[in-house]
């Protein structure tokens, strides 16, 4: 009889294999993926919009996928930058997976794209477990969320190759302790770069684009090593040969522990039964927004 742990490992192993294949295929055409993780309201969309606008100003061919449970609000905002943008609706699923990214870009991603930014679902738990074929993984946190975020979400920050702090202009007003935040990041991810940004003042503008282009040009990226402490919250991980560490907190038994099923399985939390995930809306400045459905998950 197959155990839940075995199923979980199989699900993540399949995702990792697909992610590695996607990474290699995109690298062969000169494209890298940047996976952006944060909680809702961190300012991720605003920062990305500014980076996309900067890329267009510099004539750097980039594109963006933004994922959400519902609405295409984020894609509408990002499309103002004047670059190709695709909205993926996850139909209640709390994260993206490599297969979803592959289906999204099929026939859509321009061949000359150097950087594909993926704005993951606003969540610091589920997305941390899934490699999307990225070359650069970025974790973001706003100063309004407090200094303990890296300790509360050690997988999200512990696997990051770049940490961005947003809304830095509000740091004094909310009493943000930068030194404490940096110490907490260092605890879960020694040596990772931490950069303060502000969409309002322009602090840190271009850092994300610059790091993405460096990755695209082959600059070696930070290799996270999860901090080993006596704190159980920082030790529940399993490791893969590709250098990624994944959260053991998500149990897959034909579906997620949180009630979200895959590939036509029931979605207990949201009441969906038999639905596949993924709806795509393509946004351009010069045309109405067409909607292109994306197929659901392949059966497991």
GROMACS .gro file of N, CA and C in nm, residues 45-170:
model
  378
   45UNK      N    1   0.344   4.320  -0.723
   45UNK     CA    2   0.297   4.358  -0.855
   45UNK      C    3   0.347   4.497  -0.894
   46UNK      N    4   0.343   4.590  -0.801
   46UNK     CA    5   0.390   4.726  -0.830
   46UNK      C    6   0.539   4.726  -0.862
   47UNK      N    7   0.617   4.652  -0.784
   47UNK     CA    8   0.761   4.645  -0.811
   47UNK      C    9   0.787   4.582  -0.947
   48UNK      N   10   0.714   4.474  -0.978
   48UNK     CA   11   0.735   4.408  -1.106
   48UNK      C   12   0.696   4.498  -1.222
   49UNK      N   13   0.588   4.572  -1.207
   49UNK     CA   14   0.547   4.663  -1.314
   49UNK      C   15   0.657   4.765  -1.344
   50UNK      N   16   0.720   4.816  -1.240
   50UNK     CA   17   0.828   4.912  -1.260
   50UNK      C   18   0.950   4.847  -1.326
   51UNK      N   19   0.979   4.724  -1.289
   51UNK     CA   20   1.093   4.655  -1.349
   51UNK      C   21   1.065   4.623  -1.497
   52UNK      N   22   0.941   4.586  -1.529
   52UNK     CA   23   0.905   4.560  -1.668
   52UNK      C   24   0.913   4.687  -1.751
   53UNK      N   25   0.869   4.798  -1.693
   53UNK     CA   26   0.877   4.927  -1.763
   53UNK      C   27   1.022   4.964  -1.789
   54UNK      N   28   1.107   4.941  -1.690
   54UNK     CA   29   1.249   4.969  -1.705
   54UNK      C   30   1.310   4.882  -1.814
   55UNK      N   31   1.270   4.756  -1.818
   55UNK     CA   32   1.321   4.665  -1.921
   55UNK      C   33   1.283   4.714  -2.060
   56UNK      N   34   1.160   4.761  -2.075
   56UNK     CA   35   1.118   4.814  -2.205
   56UNK      C   36   1.199   4.938  -2.241
   57UNK      N   37   1.224   5.024  -2.143
   57UNK     CA   38   1.305   5.144  -2.167
   57UNK      C   39   1.444   5.107  -2.213
   58UNK      N   40   1.499   5.000  -2.157
   58UNK     CA   41   1.633   4.954  -2.193
   58UNK      C   42   1.633   4.864  -2.317
   59UNK      N   43   1.516   4.842  -2.375
   59UNK     CA   44   1.503   4.756  -2.493
   59UNK      C   45   1.545   4.613  -2.462
   60UNK      N   46   1.515   4.567  -2.340
   60UNK     CA   47   1.542   4.429  -2.301
   60UNK      C   48   1.413   4.349  -2.319
   61UNK      N   49   1.413   4.248  -2.405
   61UNK     CA   50   1.290   4.171  -2.426
   61UNK      C   51   1.256   4.082  -2.306
   62UNK      N   52   1.149   4.116  -2.238
   62UNK     CA   53   1.104   4.040  -2.122
   62UNK      C   54   0.955   4.011  -2.137
   63UNK      N   55   0.906   3.921  -2.054
   63UNK     CA   56   0.764   3.888  -2.050
   63UNK      C   57   0.730   3.851  -1.906
   64UNK      N   58   0.601   3.845  -1.878
   64UNK     CA   59   0.560   3.814  -1.741
   64UNK      C   60   0.435   3.728  -1.739
   65UNK      N   61   0.435   3.633  -1.647
   65UNK     CA   62   0.316   3.554  -1.614
   65UNK      C   63   0.278   3.592  -1.472
   66UNK      N   64   0.152   3.620  -1.449
   66UNK     CA   65   0.107   3.647  -1.314
   66UNK      C   66  -0.005   3.550  -1.280
   67UNK      N   67   0.004   3.488  -1.163
   67UNK     CA   68  -0.090   3.385  -1.123
   67UNK      C   69  -0.174   3.434  -1.005
   68UNK      N   70  -0.301   3.400  -1.010
   68UNK     CA   71  -0.390   3.435  -0.901
   68UNK      C   72  -0.504   3.335  -0.896
   69UNK      N   73  -0.572   3.331  -0.783
   69UNK     CA   74  -0.684   3.239  -0.769
   69UNK      C   75  -0.803   3.285  -0.852
   70UNK      N   76  -0.817   3.418  -0.866
   70UNK     CA   77  -0.928   3.474  -0.943
   70UNK      C   78  -0.893   3.617  -0.983
   71UNK      N   79  -0.962   3.669  -1.083
   71UNK     CA   80  -0.947   3.802  -1.141
   71UNK      C   81  -0.817   3.815  -1.221
   72UNK      N   82  -0.821   3.907  -1.317
   72UNK     CA   83  -0.701   3.936  -1.395
   72UNK      C   84  -0.649   4.077  -1.364
   73UNK      N   85  -0.675   4.123  -1.243
   73UNK     CA   86  -0.636   4.258  -1.203
   73UNK      C   87  -0.486   4.281  -1.215
   74UNK      N   88  -0.406   4.183  -1.171
   74UNK     CA   89  -0.262   4.202  -1.173
   74UNK      C   90  -0.209   4.208  -1.315
   75UNK      N   91  -0.263   4.126  -1.404
   75UNK     CA   92  -0.218   4.129  -1.543
   75UNK      C   93  -0.253   4.262  -1.608
   76UNK      N   94  -0.369   4.316  -1.574
   76UNK     CA   95  -0.409   4.446  -1.628
   76UNK      C   96  -0.309   4.553  -1.588
   77UNK      N   97  -0.265   4.548  -1.462
   77UNK     CA   98  -0.165   4.645  -1.415
   77UNK      C   99  -0.032   4.625  -1.484
   78UNK      N  100   0.013   4.500  -1.492
   78UNK     CA  101   0.145   4.474  -1.551
   78UNK      C  102   0.148   4.507  -1.699
   79UNK      N  103   0.036   4.491  -1.767
   79UNK     CA  104   0.031   4.518  -1.911
   79UNK      C  105   0.060   4.665  -1.943
   80UNK      N  106   0.045   4.752  -1.845
   80UNK     CA  107   0.075   4.894  -1.868
   80UNK      C  108   0.222   4.916  -1.900
   81UNK      N  109   0.306   4.819  -1.866
   81UNK     CA  110   0.448   4.831  -1.895
   81UNK      C  111   0.477   4.812  -2.044
   82UNK      N  112   0.379   4.762  -2.119
   82UNK     CA  113   0.396   4.747  -2.262
   82UNK      C  114   0.475   4.625  -2.304
   83UNK      N  115   0.477   4.522  -2.220
   83UNK     CA  116   0.546   4.397  -2.254
   83UNK      C  117   0.443   4.284  -2.253
   84UNK      N  118   0.475   4.169  -2.313
   84UNK     CA  119   0.380   4.057  -2.313
   84UNK      C  120   0.351   4.011  -2.169
   85UNK      N  121   0.223   4.000  -2.138
   85UNK     CA  122   0.180   3.958  -2.004
   85UNK      C  123   0.070   3.854  -2.020
   86UNK      N  124   0.075   3.750  -1.940
   86UNK     CA  125  -0.027   3.646  -1.941
   86UNK      C  126  -0.075   3.622  -1.800
   87UNK      N  127  -0.207   3.622  -1.783
   87UNK     CA  128  -0.267   3.591  -1.654
   87UNK      C  129  -0.303   3.444  -1.648
   88UNK      N  130  -0.262   3.375  -1.543
   88UNK     CA  131  -0.302   3.237  -1.519
   88UNK      C  132  -0.392   3.234  -1.396
   89UNK      N  133  -0.512   3.186  -1.414
   89UNK     CA  134  -0.606   3.170  -1.302
   89UNK      C  135  -0.597   3.026  -1.254
   90UNK      N  136  -0.570   3.009  -1.127
   90UNK     CA  137  -0.545   2.875  -1.073
   90UNK      C  138  -0.671   2.806  -1.022
   91UNK      N  139  -0.785   2.874  -1.028
   91UNK     CA  140  -0.910   2.811  -0.987
   91UNK      C  141  -0.903   2.759  -0.843
   92UNK      N  142  -0.842   2.837  -0.757
   92UNK     CA  143  -0.835   2.802  -0.616
   92UNK      C  144  -0.708   2.735  -0.572
   93UNK      N  145  -0.625   2.689  -0.665
   93UNK     CA  146  -0.500   2.625  -0.627
   93UNK      C  147  -0.404   2.731  -0.571
   94UNK      N  148  -0.333   2.696  -0.463
   94UNK     CA  149  -0.255   2.796  -0.391
   94UNK      C  150  -0.114   2.817  -0.444
   95UNK      N  151  -0.080   2.758  -0.560
   95UNK     CA  152   0.055   2.774  -0.612
   95UNK      C  153   0.057   2.738  -0.760
   96UNK      N  154   0.165   2.773  -0.825
   96UNK     CA  155   0.192   2.729  -0.961
   96UNK      C  156   0.279   2.604  -0.958
   97UNK      N  157   0.275   2.528  -1.066
   97UNK     CA  158   0.364   2.413  -1.082
   97UNK      C  159   0.432   2.426  -1.218
   98UNK      N  160   0.539   2.352  -1.236
   98UNK     CA  161   0.618   2.362  -1.359
   98UNK      C  162   0.534   2.331  -1.482
   99UNK      N  163   0.448   2.231  -1.474
   99UNK     CA  164   0.365   2.194  -1.589
   99UNK      C  165   0.270   2.307  -1.627
  100UNK      N  166   0.223   2.383  -1.529
  100UNK     CA  167   0.134   2.494  -1.557
  100UNK      C  168   0.208   2.605  -1.630
  101UNK      N  169   0.333   2.630  -1.590
  101UNK     CA  170   0.413   2.731  -1.659
  101UNK      C  171   0.441   2.688  -1.802
  102UNK      N  172   0.473   2.561  -1.819
  102UNK     CA  173   0.501   2.511  -1.955
  102UNK      C  174   0.380   2.530  -2.046
  103UNK      N  175   0.262   2.493  -1.996
  103UNK     CA  176   0.142   2.508  -2.078
  103UNK      C  177   0.112   2.655  -2.107
  104UNK      N  178   0.139   2.740  -2.010
  104UNK     CA  179   0.111   2.882  -2.028
  104UNK      C  180   0.196   2.944  -2.139
  105UNK      N  181   0.322   2.906  -2.145
  105UNK     CA  182   0.412   2.970  -2.242
  105UNK      C  183   0.405   2.906  -2.380
  106UNK      N  184   0.343   2.789  -2.390
  106UNK     CA  185   0.337   2.719  -2.518
  106UNK      C  186   0.263   2.802  -2.622
  107UNK      N  187   0.333   2.841  -2.727
  107UNK     CA  188   0.273   2.919  -2.833
  107UNK      C  189   0.252   3.065  -2.800
  108UNK      N  190   0.293   3.107  -2.681
  108UNK     CA  191   0.272   3.247  -2.640
  108UNK      C  192   0.403   3.324  -2.620
  109UNK      N  193   0.500   3.263  -2.554
  109UNK     CA  194   0.621   3.335  -2.518
  109UNK      C  195   0.702   3.373  -2.642
  110UNK      N  196   0.728   3.502  -2.663
  110UNK     CA  197   0.808   3.544  -2.779
  110UNK      C  198   0.947   3.481  -2.776
  111UNK      N  199   0.995   3.440  -2.893
  111UNK     CA  200   1.122   3.368  -2.903
  111UNK      C  201   1.240   3.448  -2.851
  112UNK      N  202   1.233   3.580  -2.863
  112UNK     CA  203   1.348   3.662  -2.825
  112UNK      C  204   1.352   3.696  -2.676
  113UNK      N  205   1.256   3.648  -2.598
  113UNK     CA  206   1.248   3.681  -2.456
  113UNK      C  207   1.374   3.638  -2.382
  114UNK      N  208   1.434   3.730  -2.310
  114UNK     CA  209   1.551   3.698  -2.230
  114UNK      C  210   1.516   3.663  -2.087
  115UNK      N  211   1.413   3.727  -2.033
  115UNK     CA  212   1.372   3.701  -1.896
  115UNK      C  213   1.221   3.685  -1.891
  116UNK      N  214   1.175   3.575  -1.833
  116UNK     CA  215   1.034   3.554  -1.805
  116UNK      C  216   1.013   3.566  -1.655
  117UNK      N  217   0.945   3.671  -1.614
  117UNK     CA  218   0.913   3.690  -1.472
  117UNK      C  219   0.782   3.617  -1.442
  118UNK      N  220   0.782   3.540  -1.335
  118UNK     CA  221   0.661   3.469  -1.293
  118UNK      C  222   0.622   3.520  -1.155
  119UNK      N  223   0.509   3.589  -1.150
  119UNK     CA  224   0.456   3.637  -1.023
  119UNK      C  225   0.367   3.526  -0.967
  120UNK      N  226   0.420   3.452  -0.872
  120UNK     CA  227   0.349   3.337  -0.818
  120UNK      C  228   0.228   3.381  -0.737
  121UNK      N  229   0.143   3.286  -0.705
  121UNK     CA  230   0.026   3.314  -0.622
  121UNK      C  231   0.072   3.374  -0.489
  122UNK      N  232   0.000   3.475  -0.440
  122UNK     CA  233   0.036   3.539  -0.315
  122UNK      C  234   0.023   3.444  -0.197
  123UNK      N  235   0.135   3.384  -0.160
  123UNK     CA  236   0.134   3.279  -0.058
  123UNK      C  237   0.279   3.244  -0.029
  124UNK      N  238   0.317   3.236   0.096
  124UNK     CA  239   0.456   3.202   0.130
  124UNK      C  240   0.471   3.057   0.177
  125UNK      N  241   0.366   2.977   0.161
  125UNK     CA  242   0.373   2.838   0.205
  125UNK      C  243   0.381   2.744   0.085
  126UNK      N  244   0.269   2.723   0.017
  126UNK     CA  245   0.264   2.625  -0.093
  126UNK      C  246   0.365   2.651  -0.204
  127UNK      N  247   0.378   2.774  -0.255
  127UNK     CA  248   0.468   2.797  -0.369
  127UNK      C  249   0.614   2.762  -0.340
  128UNK      N  250   0.653   2.765  -0.215
  128UNK     CA  251   0.793   2.739  -0.181
  128UNK      C  252   0.836   2.597  -0.216
  129UNK      N  253   0.741   2.505  -0.225
  129UNK     CA  254   0.774   2.365  -0.249
  129UNK      C  255   0.792   2.331  -0.396
  130UNK      N  256   0.755   2.423  -0.486
  130UNK     CA  257   0.751   2.389  -0.627
  130UNK      C  258   0.853   2.468  -0.710
  131UNK      N  259   0.944   2.395  -0.770
  131UNK     CA  260   1.038   2.449  -0.867
  131UNK      C  261   0.961   2.473  -0.996
  132UNK      N  262   0.972   2.592  -1.053
  132UNK     CA  263   0.901   2.624  -1.176
  132UNK      C  264   0.993   2.626  -1.298
  133UNK      N  265   1.114   2.576  -1.279
  133UNK     CA  266   1.210   2.584  -1.388
  133UNK      C  267   1.286   2.715  -1.384
  134UNK      N  268   1.282   2.780  -1.268
  134UNK     CA  269   1.347   2.910  -1.255
  134UNK      C  270   1.498   2.898  -1.243
  135UNK      N  271   1.564   3.004  -1.282
  135UNK     CA  272   1.708   3.019  -1.259
  135UNK      C  273   1.731   3.112  -1.141
  136UNK      N  274   1.634   3.198  -1.115
  136UNK     CA  275   1.644   3.292  -1.002
  136UNK      C  276   1.513   3.289  -0.925
  137UNK      N  277   1.524   3.255  -0.795
  137UNK     CA  278   1.406   3.256  -0.707
  137UNK      C  279   1.418   3.375  -0.613
  138UNK      N  280   1.313   3.454  -0.608
  138UNK     CA  281   1.313   3.578  -0.530
  138UNK      C  282   1.201   3.575  -0.427
  139UNK      N  283   1.235   3.602  -0.302
  139UNK     CA  284   1.134   3.615  -0.196
  139UNK      C  285   1.122   3.762  -0.160
  140UNK      N  286   1.000   3.810  -0.147
  140UNK     CA  287   0.976   3.949  -0.114
  140UNK      C  288   0.896   3.959   0.015
  141UNK      N  289   0.924   4.065   0.091
  141UNK     CA  290   0.847   4.095   0.212
  141UNK      C  291   0.844   4.246   0.229
  142UNK      N  292   0.729   4.299   0.265
  142UNK     CA  293   0.720   4.443   0.288
  142UNK      C  294   0.756   4.475   0.433
  143UNK      N  295   0.796   4.597   0.455
  143UNK     CA  296   0.832   4.639   0.591
  143UNK      C  297   0.711   4.634   0.683
  144UNK      N  298   0.591   4.641   0.626
  144UNK     CA  299   0.470   4.639   0.708
  144UNK      C  300   0.436   4.500   0.761
  145UNK      N  301   0.507   4.398   0.712
  145UNK     CA  302   0.478   4.261   0.755
  145UNK      C  303   0.557   4.219   0.878
  146UNK      N  304   0.655   4.299   0.917
  146UNK     CA  305   0.733   4.266   1.036
  146UNK      C  306   0.863   4.195   1.004
  147UNK      N  307   0.951   4.190   1.104
  147UNK     CA  308   1.086   4.137   1.084
  147UNK      C  309   1.093   3.984   1.094
  148UNK      N  310   0.987   3.921   1.144
  148UNK     CA  311   0.994   3.776   1.170
  148UNK      C  312   0.950   3.690   1.052
  149UNK      N  313   0.912   3.750   0.941
  149UNK     CA  314   0.863   3.673   0.826
  149UNK      C  315   0.960   3.561   0.785
  150UNK      N  316   1.092   3.585   0.778
  150UNK     CA  317   1.182   3.476   0.737
  150UNK      C  318   1.178   3.357   0.832
  151UNK      N  319   1.155   3.381   0.960
  151UNK     CA  320   1.149   3.272   1.057
  151UNK      C  321   1.015   3.200   1.050
  152UNK      N  322   0.909   3.274   1.019
  152UNK     CA  323   0.777   3.213   1.010
  152UNK      C  324   0.760   3.132   0.882
  153UNK      N  325   0.835   3.172   0.778
  153UNK     CA  326   0.827   3.104   0.648
  153UNK      C  327   0.968   3.067   0.601
  154UNK      N  328   1.033   2.974   0.672
  154UNK     CA  329   1.173   2.945   0.644
  154UNK      C  330   1.198   2.883   0.508
  155UNK      N  331   1.100   2.811   0.451
  155UNK     CA  332   1.123   2.753   0.319
  155UNK      C  333   1.123   2.861   0.212
  156UNK      N  334   1.027   2.952   0.219
  156UNK     CA  335   1.019   3.058   0.119
  156UNK      C  336   1.145   3.143   0.117
  157UNK      N  337   1.192   3.181   0.235
  157UNK     CA  338   1.312   3.266   0.241
  157UNK      C  339   1.440   3.185   0.239
  158UNK      N  340   1.433   3.062   0.289
  158UNK     CA  341   1.552   2.979   0.293
  158UNK      C  342   1.595   2.928   0.157
  159UNK      N  343   1.503   2.925   0.060
  159UNK     CA  344   1.536   2.879  -0.075
  159UNK      C  345   1.560   2.993  -0.172
  160UNK      N  346   1.544   3.117  -0.126
  160UNK     CA  347   1.558   3.232  -0.216
  160UNK      C  348   1.703   3.256  -0.255
  161UNK      N  349   1.720   3.305  -0.376
  161UNK     CA  350   1.852   3.346  -0.423
  161UNK      C  351   1.867   3.497  -0.420
  162UNK      N  352   1.758   3.564  -0.388
  162UNK     CA  353   1.756   3.709  -0.370
  162UNK      C  354   1.636   3.741  -0.283
  163UNK      N  355   1.655   3.829  -0.184
  163UNK     CA  356   1.546   3.872  -0.097
  163UNK      C  357   1.528   4.023  -0.116
  164UNK      N  358   1.406   4.062  -0.149
  164UNK     CA  359   1.375   4.203  -0.166
  164UNK      C  360   1.279   4.249  -0.057
  165UNK      N  361   1.311   4.359   0.005
  165UNK     CA  362   1.223   4.421   0.105
  165UNK      C  363   1.153   4.537   0.036
  166UNK      N  364   1.020   4.533   0.034
  166UNK     CA  365   0.943   4.636  -0.035
  166UNK      C  366   0.887   4.740   0.062
  167UNK      N  367   0.841   4.851   0.005
  167UNK     CA  368   0.779   4.961   0.082
  167UNK      C  369   0.875   5.017   0.186
  168UNK      N  370   1.004   5.024   0.149
  168UNK     CA  371   1.106   5.071   0.243
  168UNK      C  372   1.081   5.213   0.290
  169UNK      N  373   1.007   5.291   0.214
  169UNK     CA  374   0.977   5.429   0.253
  169UNK      C  375   0.889   5.436   0.377
  170UNK      N  376   0.825   5.323   0.411
  170UNK     CA  377   0.739   5.319   0.530
  170UNK      C  378   0.810   5.261   0.652
   0.00000   0.00000   0.00000
